[in-house]
mmCIF file of N, CA, C and O in Angstrom:
data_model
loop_
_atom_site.group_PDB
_atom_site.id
_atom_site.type_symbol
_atom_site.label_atom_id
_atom_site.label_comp_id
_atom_site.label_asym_id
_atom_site.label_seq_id
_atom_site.Cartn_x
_atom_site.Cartn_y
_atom_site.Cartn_z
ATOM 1 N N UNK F 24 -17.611 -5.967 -5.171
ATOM 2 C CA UNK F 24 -16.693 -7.014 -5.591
ATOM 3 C C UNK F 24 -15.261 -6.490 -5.604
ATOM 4 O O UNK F 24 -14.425 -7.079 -4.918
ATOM 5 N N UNK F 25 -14.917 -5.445 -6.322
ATOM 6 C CA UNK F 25 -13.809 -4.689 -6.634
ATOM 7 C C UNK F 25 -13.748 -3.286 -6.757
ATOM 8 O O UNK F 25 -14.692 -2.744 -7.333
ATOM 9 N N UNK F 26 -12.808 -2.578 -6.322
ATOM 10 C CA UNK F 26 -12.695 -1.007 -6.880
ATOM 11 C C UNK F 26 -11.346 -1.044 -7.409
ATOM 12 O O UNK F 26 -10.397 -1.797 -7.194
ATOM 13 N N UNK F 27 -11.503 -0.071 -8.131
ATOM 14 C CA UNK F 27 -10.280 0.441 -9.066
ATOM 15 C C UNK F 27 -9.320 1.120 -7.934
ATOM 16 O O UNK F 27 -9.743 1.636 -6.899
ATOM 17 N N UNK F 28 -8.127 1.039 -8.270
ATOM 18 C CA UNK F 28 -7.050 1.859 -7.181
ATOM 19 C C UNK F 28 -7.322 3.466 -7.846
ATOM 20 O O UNK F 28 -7.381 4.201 -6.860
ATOM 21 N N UNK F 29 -7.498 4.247 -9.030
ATOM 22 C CA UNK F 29 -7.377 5.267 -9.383
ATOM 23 C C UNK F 29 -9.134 5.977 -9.671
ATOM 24 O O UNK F 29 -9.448 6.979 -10.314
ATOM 25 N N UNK F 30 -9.934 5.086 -8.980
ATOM 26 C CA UNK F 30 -11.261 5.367 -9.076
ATOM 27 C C UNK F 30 -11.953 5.413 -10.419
ATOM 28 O O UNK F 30 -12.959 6.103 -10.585
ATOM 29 N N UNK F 31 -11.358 4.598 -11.481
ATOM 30 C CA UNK F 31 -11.789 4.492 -12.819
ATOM 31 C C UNK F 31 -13.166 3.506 -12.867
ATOM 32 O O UNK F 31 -12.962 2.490 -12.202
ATOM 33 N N UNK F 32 -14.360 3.534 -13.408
ATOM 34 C CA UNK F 32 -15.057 2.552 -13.211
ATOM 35 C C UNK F 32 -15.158 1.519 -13.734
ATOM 36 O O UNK F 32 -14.820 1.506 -14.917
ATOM 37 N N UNK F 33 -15.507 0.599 -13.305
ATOM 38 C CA UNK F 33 -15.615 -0.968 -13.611
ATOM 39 C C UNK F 33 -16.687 -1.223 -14.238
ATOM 40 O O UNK F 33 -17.857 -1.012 -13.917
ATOM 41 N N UNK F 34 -16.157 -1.776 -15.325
ATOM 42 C CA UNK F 34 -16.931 -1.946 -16.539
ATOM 43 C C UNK F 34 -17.762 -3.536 -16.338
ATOM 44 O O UNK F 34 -17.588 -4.057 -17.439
ATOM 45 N N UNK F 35 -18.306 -4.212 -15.752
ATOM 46 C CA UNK F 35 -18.540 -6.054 -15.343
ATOM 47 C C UNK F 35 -19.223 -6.470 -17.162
ATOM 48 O O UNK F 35 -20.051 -5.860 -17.839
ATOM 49 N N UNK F 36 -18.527 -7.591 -17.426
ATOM 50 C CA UNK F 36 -19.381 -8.540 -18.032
ATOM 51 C C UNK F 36 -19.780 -9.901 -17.186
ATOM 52 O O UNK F 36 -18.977 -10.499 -16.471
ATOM 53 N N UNK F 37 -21.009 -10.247 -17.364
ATOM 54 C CA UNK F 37 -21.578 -11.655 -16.561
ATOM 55 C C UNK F 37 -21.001 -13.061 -17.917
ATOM 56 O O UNK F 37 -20.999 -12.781 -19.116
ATOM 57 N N UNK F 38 -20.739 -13.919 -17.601
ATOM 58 C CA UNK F 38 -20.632 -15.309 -17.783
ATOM 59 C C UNK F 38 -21.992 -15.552 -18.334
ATOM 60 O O UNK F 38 -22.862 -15.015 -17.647
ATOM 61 N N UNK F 39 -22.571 -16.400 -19.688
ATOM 62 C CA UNK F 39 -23.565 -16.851 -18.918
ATOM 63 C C UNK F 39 -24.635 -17.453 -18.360
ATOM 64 O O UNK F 39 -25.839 -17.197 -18.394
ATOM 65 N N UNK F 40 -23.801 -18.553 -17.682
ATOM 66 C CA UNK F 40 -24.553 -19.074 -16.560
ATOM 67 C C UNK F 40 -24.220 -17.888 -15.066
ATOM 68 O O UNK F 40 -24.636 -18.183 -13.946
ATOM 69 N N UNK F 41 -23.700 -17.033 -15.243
ATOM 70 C CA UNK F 41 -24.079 -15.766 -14.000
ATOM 71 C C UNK F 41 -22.837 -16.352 -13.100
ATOM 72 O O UNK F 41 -22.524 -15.841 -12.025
ATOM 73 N N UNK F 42 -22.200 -17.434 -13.644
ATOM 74 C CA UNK F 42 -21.173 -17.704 -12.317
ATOM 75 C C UNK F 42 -19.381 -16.537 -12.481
ATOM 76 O O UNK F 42 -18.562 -16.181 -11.634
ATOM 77 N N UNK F 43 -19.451 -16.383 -13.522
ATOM 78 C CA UNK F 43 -18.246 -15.678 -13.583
ATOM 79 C C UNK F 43 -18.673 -14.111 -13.439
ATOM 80 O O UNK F 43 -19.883 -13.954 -13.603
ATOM 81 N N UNK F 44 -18.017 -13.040 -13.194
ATOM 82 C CA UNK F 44 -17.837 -12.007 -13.671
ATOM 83 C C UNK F 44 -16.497 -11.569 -13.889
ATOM 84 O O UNK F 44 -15.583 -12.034 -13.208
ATOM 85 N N UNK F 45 -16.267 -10.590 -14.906
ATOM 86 C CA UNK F 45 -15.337 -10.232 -15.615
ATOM 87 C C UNK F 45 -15.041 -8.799 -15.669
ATOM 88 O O UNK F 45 -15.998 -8.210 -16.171
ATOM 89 N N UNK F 46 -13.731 -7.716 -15.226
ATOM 90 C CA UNK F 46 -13.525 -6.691 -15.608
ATOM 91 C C UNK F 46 -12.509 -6.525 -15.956
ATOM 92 O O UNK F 46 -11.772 -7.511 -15.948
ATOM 93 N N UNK F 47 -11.986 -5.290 -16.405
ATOM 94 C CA UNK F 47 -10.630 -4.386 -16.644
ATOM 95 C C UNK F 47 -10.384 -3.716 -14.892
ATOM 96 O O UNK F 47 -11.380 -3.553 -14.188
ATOM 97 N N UNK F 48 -9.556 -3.519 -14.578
ATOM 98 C CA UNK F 48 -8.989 -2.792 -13.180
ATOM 99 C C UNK F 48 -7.595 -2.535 -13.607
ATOM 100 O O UNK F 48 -6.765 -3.232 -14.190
ATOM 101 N N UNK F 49 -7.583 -1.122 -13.065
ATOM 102 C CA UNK F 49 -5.972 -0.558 -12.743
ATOM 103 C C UNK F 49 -4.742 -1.588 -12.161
ATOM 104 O O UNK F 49 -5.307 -2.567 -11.674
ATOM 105 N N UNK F 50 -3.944 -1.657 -12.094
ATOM 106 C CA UNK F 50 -2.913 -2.247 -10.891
ATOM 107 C C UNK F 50 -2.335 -1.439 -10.333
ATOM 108 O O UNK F 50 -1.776 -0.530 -10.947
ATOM 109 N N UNK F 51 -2.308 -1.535 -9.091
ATOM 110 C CA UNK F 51 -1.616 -0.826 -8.536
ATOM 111 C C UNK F 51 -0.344 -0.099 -7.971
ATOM 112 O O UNK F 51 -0.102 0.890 -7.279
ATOM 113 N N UNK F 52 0.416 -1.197 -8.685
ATOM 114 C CA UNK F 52 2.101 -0.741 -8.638
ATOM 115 C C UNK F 52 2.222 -0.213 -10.571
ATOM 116 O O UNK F 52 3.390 0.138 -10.736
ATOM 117 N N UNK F 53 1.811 -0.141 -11.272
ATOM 118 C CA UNK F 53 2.096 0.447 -12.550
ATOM 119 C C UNK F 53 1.106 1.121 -13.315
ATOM 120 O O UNK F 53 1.434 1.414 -14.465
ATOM 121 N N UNK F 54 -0.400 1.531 -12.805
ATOM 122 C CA UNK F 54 -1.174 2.367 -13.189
ATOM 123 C C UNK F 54 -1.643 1.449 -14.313
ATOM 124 O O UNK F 54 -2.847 1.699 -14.264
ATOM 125 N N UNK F 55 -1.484 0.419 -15.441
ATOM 126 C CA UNK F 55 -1.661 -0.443 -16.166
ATOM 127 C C UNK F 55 -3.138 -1.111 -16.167
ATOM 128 O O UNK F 55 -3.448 -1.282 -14.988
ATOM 129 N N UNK F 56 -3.905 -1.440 -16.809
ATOM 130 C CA UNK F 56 -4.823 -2.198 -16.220
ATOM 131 C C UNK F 56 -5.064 -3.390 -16.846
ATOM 132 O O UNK F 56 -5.066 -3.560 -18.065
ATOM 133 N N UNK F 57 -5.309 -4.382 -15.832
ATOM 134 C CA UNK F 57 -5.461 -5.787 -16.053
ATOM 135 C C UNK F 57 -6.646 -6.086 -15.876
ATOM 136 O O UNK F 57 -7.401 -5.474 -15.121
ATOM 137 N N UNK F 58 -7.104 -7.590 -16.921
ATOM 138 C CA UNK F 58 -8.259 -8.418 -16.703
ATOM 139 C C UNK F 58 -8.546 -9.050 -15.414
ATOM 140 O O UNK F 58 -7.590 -9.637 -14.906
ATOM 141 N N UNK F 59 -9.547 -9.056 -14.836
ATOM 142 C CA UNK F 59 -9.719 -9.953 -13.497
ATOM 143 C C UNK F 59 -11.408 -10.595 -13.991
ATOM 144 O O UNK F 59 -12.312 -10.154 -14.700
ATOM 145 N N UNK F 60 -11.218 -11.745 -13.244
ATOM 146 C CA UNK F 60 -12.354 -12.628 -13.256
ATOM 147 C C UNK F 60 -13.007 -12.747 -11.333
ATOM 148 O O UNK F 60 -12.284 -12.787 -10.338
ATOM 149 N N UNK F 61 -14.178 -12.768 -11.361
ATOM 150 C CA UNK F 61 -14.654 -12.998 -9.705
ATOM 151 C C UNK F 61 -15.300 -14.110 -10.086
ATOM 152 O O UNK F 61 -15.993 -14.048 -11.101
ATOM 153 N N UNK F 62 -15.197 -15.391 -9.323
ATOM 154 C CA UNK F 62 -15.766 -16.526 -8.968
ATOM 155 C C UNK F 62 -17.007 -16.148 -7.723
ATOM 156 O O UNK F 62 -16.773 -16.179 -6.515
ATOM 157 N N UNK F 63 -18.623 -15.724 -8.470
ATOM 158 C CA UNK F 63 -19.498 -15.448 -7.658
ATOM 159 C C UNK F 63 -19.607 -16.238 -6.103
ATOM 160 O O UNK F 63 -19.679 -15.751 -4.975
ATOM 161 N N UNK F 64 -19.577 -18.086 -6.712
ATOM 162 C CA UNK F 64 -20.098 -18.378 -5.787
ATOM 163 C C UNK F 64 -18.676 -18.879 -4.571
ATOM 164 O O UNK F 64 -18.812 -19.508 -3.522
ATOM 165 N N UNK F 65 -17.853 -18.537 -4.957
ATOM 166 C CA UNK F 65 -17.018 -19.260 -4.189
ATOM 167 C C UNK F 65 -16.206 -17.505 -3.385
ATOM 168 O O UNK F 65 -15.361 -17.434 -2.492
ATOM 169 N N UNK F 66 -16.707 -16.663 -3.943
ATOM 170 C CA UNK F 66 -16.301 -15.205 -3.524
ATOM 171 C C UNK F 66 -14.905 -15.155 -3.466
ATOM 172 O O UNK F 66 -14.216 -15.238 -2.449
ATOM 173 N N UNK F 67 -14.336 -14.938 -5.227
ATOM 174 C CA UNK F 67 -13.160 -15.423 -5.035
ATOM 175 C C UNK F 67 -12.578 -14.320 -6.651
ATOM 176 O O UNK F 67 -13.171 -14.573 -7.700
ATOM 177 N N UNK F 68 -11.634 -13.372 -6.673
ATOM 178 C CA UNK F 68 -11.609 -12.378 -7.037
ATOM 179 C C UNK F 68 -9.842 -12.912 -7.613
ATOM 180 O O UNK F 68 -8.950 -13.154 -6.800
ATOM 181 N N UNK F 69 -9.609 -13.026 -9.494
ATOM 182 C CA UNK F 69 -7.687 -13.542 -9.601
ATOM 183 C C UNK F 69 -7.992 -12.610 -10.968
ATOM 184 O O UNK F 69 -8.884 -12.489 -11.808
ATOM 185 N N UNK F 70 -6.710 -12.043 -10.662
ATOM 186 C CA UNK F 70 -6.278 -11.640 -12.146
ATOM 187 C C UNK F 70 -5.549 -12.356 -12.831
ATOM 188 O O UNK F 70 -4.505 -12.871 -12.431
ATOM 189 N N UNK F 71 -6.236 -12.509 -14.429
ATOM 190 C CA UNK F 71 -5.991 -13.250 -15.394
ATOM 191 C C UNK F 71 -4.967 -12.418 -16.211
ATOM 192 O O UNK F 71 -4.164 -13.090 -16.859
ATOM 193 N N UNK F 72 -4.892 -11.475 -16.265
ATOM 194 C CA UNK F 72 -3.392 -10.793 -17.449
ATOM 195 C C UNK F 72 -2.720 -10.187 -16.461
ATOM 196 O O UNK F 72 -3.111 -9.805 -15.358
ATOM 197 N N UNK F 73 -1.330 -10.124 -17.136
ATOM 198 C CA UNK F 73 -0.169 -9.460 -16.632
ATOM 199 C C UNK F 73 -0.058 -8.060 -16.682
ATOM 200 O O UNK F 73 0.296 -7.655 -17.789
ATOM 201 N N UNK F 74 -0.278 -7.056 -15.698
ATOM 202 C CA UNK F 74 -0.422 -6.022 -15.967
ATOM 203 C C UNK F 74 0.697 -5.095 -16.893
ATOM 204 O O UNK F 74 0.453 -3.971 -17.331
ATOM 205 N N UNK F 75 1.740 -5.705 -17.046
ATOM 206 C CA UNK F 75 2.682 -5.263 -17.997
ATOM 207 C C UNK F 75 2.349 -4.530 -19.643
ATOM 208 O O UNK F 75 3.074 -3.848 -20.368
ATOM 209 N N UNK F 76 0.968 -5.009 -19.809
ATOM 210 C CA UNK F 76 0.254 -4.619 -21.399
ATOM 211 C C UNK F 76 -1.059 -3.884 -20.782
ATOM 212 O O UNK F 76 -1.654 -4.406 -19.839
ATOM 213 N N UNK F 77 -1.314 -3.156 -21.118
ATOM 214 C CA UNK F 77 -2.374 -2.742 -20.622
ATOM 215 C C UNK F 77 -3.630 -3.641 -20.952
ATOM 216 O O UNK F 77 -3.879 -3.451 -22.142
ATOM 217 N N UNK F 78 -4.458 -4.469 -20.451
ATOM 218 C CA UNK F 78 -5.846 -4.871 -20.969
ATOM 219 C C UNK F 78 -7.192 -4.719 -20.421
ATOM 220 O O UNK F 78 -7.351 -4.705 -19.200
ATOM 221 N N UNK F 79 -8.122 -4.609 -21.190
ATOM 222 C CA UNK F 79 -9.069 -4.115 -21.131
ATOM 223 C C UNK F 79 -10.742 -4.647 -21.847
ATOM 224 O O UNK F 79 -10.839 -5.520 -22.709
ATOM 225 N N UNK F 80 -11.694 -4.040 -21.366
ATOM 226 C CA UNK F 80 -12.852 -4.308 -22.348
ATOM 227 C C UNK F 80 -13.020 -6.288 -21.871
ATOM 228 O O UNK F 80 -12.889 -7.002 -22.865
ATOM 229 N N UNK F 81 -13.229 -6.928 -20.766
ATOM 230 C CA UNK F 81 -13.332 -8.277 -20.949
ATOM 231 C C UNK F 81 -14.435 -8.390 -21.255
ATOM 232 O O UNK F 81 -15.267 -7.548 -20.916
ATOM 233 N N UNK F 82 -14.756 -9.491 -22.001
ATOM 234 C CA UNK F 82 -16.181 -10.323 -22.252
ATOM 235 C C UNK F 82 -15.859 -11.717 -22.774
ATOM 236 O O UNK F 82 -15.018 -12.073 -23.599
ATOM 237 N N UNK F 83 -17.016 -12.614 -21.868
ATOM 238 C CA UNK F 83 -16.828 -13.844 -22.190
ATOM 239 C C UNK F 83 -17.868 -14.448 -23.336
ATOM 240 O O UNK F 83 -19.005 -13.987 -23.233
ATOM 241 N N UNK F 84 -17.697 -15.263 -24.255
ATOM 242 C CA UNK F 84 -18.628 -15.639 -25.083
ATOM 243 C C UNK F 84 -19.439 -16.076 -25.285
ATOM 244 O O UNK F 84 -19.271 -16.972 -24.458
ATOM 245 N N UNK F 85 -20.700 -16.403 -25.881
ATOM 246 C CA UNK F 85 -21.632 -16.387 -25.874
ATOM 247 C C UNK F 85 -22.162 -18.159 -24.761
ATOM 248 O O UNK F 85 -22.903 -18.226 -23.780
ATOM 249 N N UNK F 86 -21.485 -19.164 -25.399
ATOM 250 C CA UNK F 86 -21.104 -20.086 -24.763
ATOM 251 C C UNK F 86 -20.551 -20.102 -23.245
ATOM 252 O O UNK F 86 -21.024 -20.773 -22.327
ATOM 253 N N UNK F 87 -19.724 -19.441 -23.193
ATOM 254 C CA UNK F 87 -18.975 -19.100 -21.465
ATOM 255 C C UNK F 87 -17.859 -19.892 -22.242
ATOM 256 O O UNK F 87 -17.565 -20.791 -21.454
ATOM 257 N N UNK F 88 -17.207 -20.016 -23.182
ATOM 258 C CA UNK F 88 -15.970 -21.199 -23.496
ATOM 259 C C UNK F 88 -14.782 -20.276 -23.059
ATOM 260 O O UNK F 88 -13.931 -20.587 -22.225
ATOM 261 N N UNK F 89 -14.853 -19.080 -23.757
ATOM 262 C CA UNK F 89 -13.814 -18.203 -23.878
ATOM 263 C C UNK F 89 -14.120 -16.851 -23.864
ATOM 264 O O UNK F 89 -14.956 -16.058 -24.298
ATOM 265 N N UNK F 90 -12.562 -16.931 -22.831
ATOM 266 C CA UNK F 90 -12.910 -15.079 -22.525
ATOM 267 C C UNK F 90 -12.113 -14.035 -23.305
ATOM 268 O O UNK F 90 -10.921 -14.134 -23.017
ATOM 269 N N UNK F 91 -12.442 -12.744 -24.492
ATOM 270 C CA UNK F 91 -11.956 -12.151 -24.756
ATOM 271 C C UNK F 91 -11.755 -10.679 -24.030
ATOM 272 O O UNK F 91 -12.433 -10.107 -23.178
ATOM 273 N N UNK F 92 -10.675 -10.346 -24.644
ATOM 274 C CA UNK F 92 -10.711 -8.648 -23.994
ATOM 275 C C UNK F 92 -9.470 -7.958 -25.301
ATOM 276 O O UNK F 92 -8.658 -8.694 -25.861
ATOM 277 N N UNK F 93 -9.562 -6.670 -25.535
ATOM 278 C CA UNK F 93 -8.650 -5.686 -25.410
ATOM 279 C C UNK F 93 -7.315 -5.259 -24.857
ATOM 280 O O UNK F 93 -7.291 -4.728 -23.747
ATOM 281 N N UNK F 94 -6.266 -5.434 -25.499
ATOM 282 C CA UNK F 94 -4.934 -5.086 -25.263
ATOM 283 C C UNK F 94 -4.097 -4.628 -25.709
ATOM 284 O O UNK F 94 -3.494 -5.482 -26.360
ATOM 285 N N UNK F 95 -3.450 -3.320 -25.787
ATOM 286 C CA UNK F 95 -2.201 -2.306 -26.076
ATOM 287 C C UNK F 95 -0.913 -2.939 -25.432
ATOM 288 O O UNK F 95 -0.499 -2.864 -24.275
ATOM 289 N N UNK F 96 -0.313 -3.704 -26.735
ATOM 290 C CA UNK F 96 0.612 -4.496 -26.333
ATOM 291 C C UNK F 96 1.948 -4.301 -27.561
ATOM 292 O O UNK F 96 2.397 -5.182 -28.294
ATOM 293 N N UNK F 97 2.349 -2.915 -27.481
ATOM 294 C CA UNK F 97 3.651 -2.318 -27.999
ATOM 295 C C UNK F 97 4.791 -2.443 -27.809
ATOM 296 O O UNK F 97 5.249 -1.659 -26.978
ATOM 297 N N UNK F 98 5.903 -3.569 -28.532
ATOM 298 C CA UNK F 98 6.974 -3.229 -28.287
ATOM 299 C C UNK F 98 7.693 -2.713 -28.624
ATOM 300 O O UNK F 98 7.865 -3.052 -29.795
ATOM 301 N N UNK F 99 8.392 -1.947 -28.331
ATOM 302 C CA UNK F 99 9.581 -1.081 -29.642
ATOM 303 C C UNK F 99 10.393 -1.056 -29.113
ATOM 304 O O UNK F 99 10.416 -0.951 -27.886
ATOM 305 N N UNK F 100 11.727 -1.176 -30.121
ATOM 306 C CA UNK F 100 12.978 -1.604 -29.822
ATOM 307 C C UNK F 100 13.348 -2.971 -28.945
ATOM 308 O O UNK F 100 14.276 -2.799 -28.155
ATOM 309 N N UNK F 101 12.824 -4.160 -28.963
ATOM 310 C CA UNK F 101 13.409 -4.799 -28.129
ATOM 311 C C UNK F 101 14.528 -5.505 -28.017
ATOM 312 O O UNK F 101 15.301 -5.518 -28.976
ATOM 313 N N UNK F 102 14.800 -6.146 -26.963
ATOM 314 C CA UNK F 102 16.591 -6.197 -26.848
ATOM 315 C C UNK F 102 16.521 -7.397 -26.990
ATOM 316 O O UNK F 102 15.425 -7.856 -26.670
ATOM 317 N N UNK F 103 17.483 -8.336 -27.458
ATOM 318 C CA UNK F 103 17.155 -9.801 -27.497
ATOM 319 C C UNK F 103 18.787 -9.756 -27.001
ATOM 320 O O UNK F 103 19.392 -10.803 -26.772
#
């Protein structure tokens, strides 16, 4: 489905009715890693977070309603 750009492994959670899958992946312009979702049947692979925060750990709920994950999202000092 996916590889990591820095060869980190991919952690999948299933959806489930089995149609979604869900990981953490690197990005590749900032080493960062973002949530991505794969649409099994339509073979169709989008990242859902901005790699700007690092996120991680996805899983969707028990229902399939909503997807959680993990995120290191520090700002300090910001400039307004």
């Amino acid at each position: 489905v996916d590889q990591d750009p820095l060869m980190n492994g991919l952690v999948p959670s299933w959806s489930h009715d089995s149609a979604w899958l869900t990981y953490g992946r690197t990005d590749e312009r900032n080493s960062q890693s973002a949530v991505w979702v794969y649409d099994v049947k339509g073979d169709k692979k989008t990242r859902v977070t901005d790699p700007m925060f690092s996120s991680y750990q996805p899983c969707f709920d028990r229902a399939g309603d909503w997807l959680y994950f993990a995120s290191n999202r520090a700002i300090s000092r910001p400039v307004y």
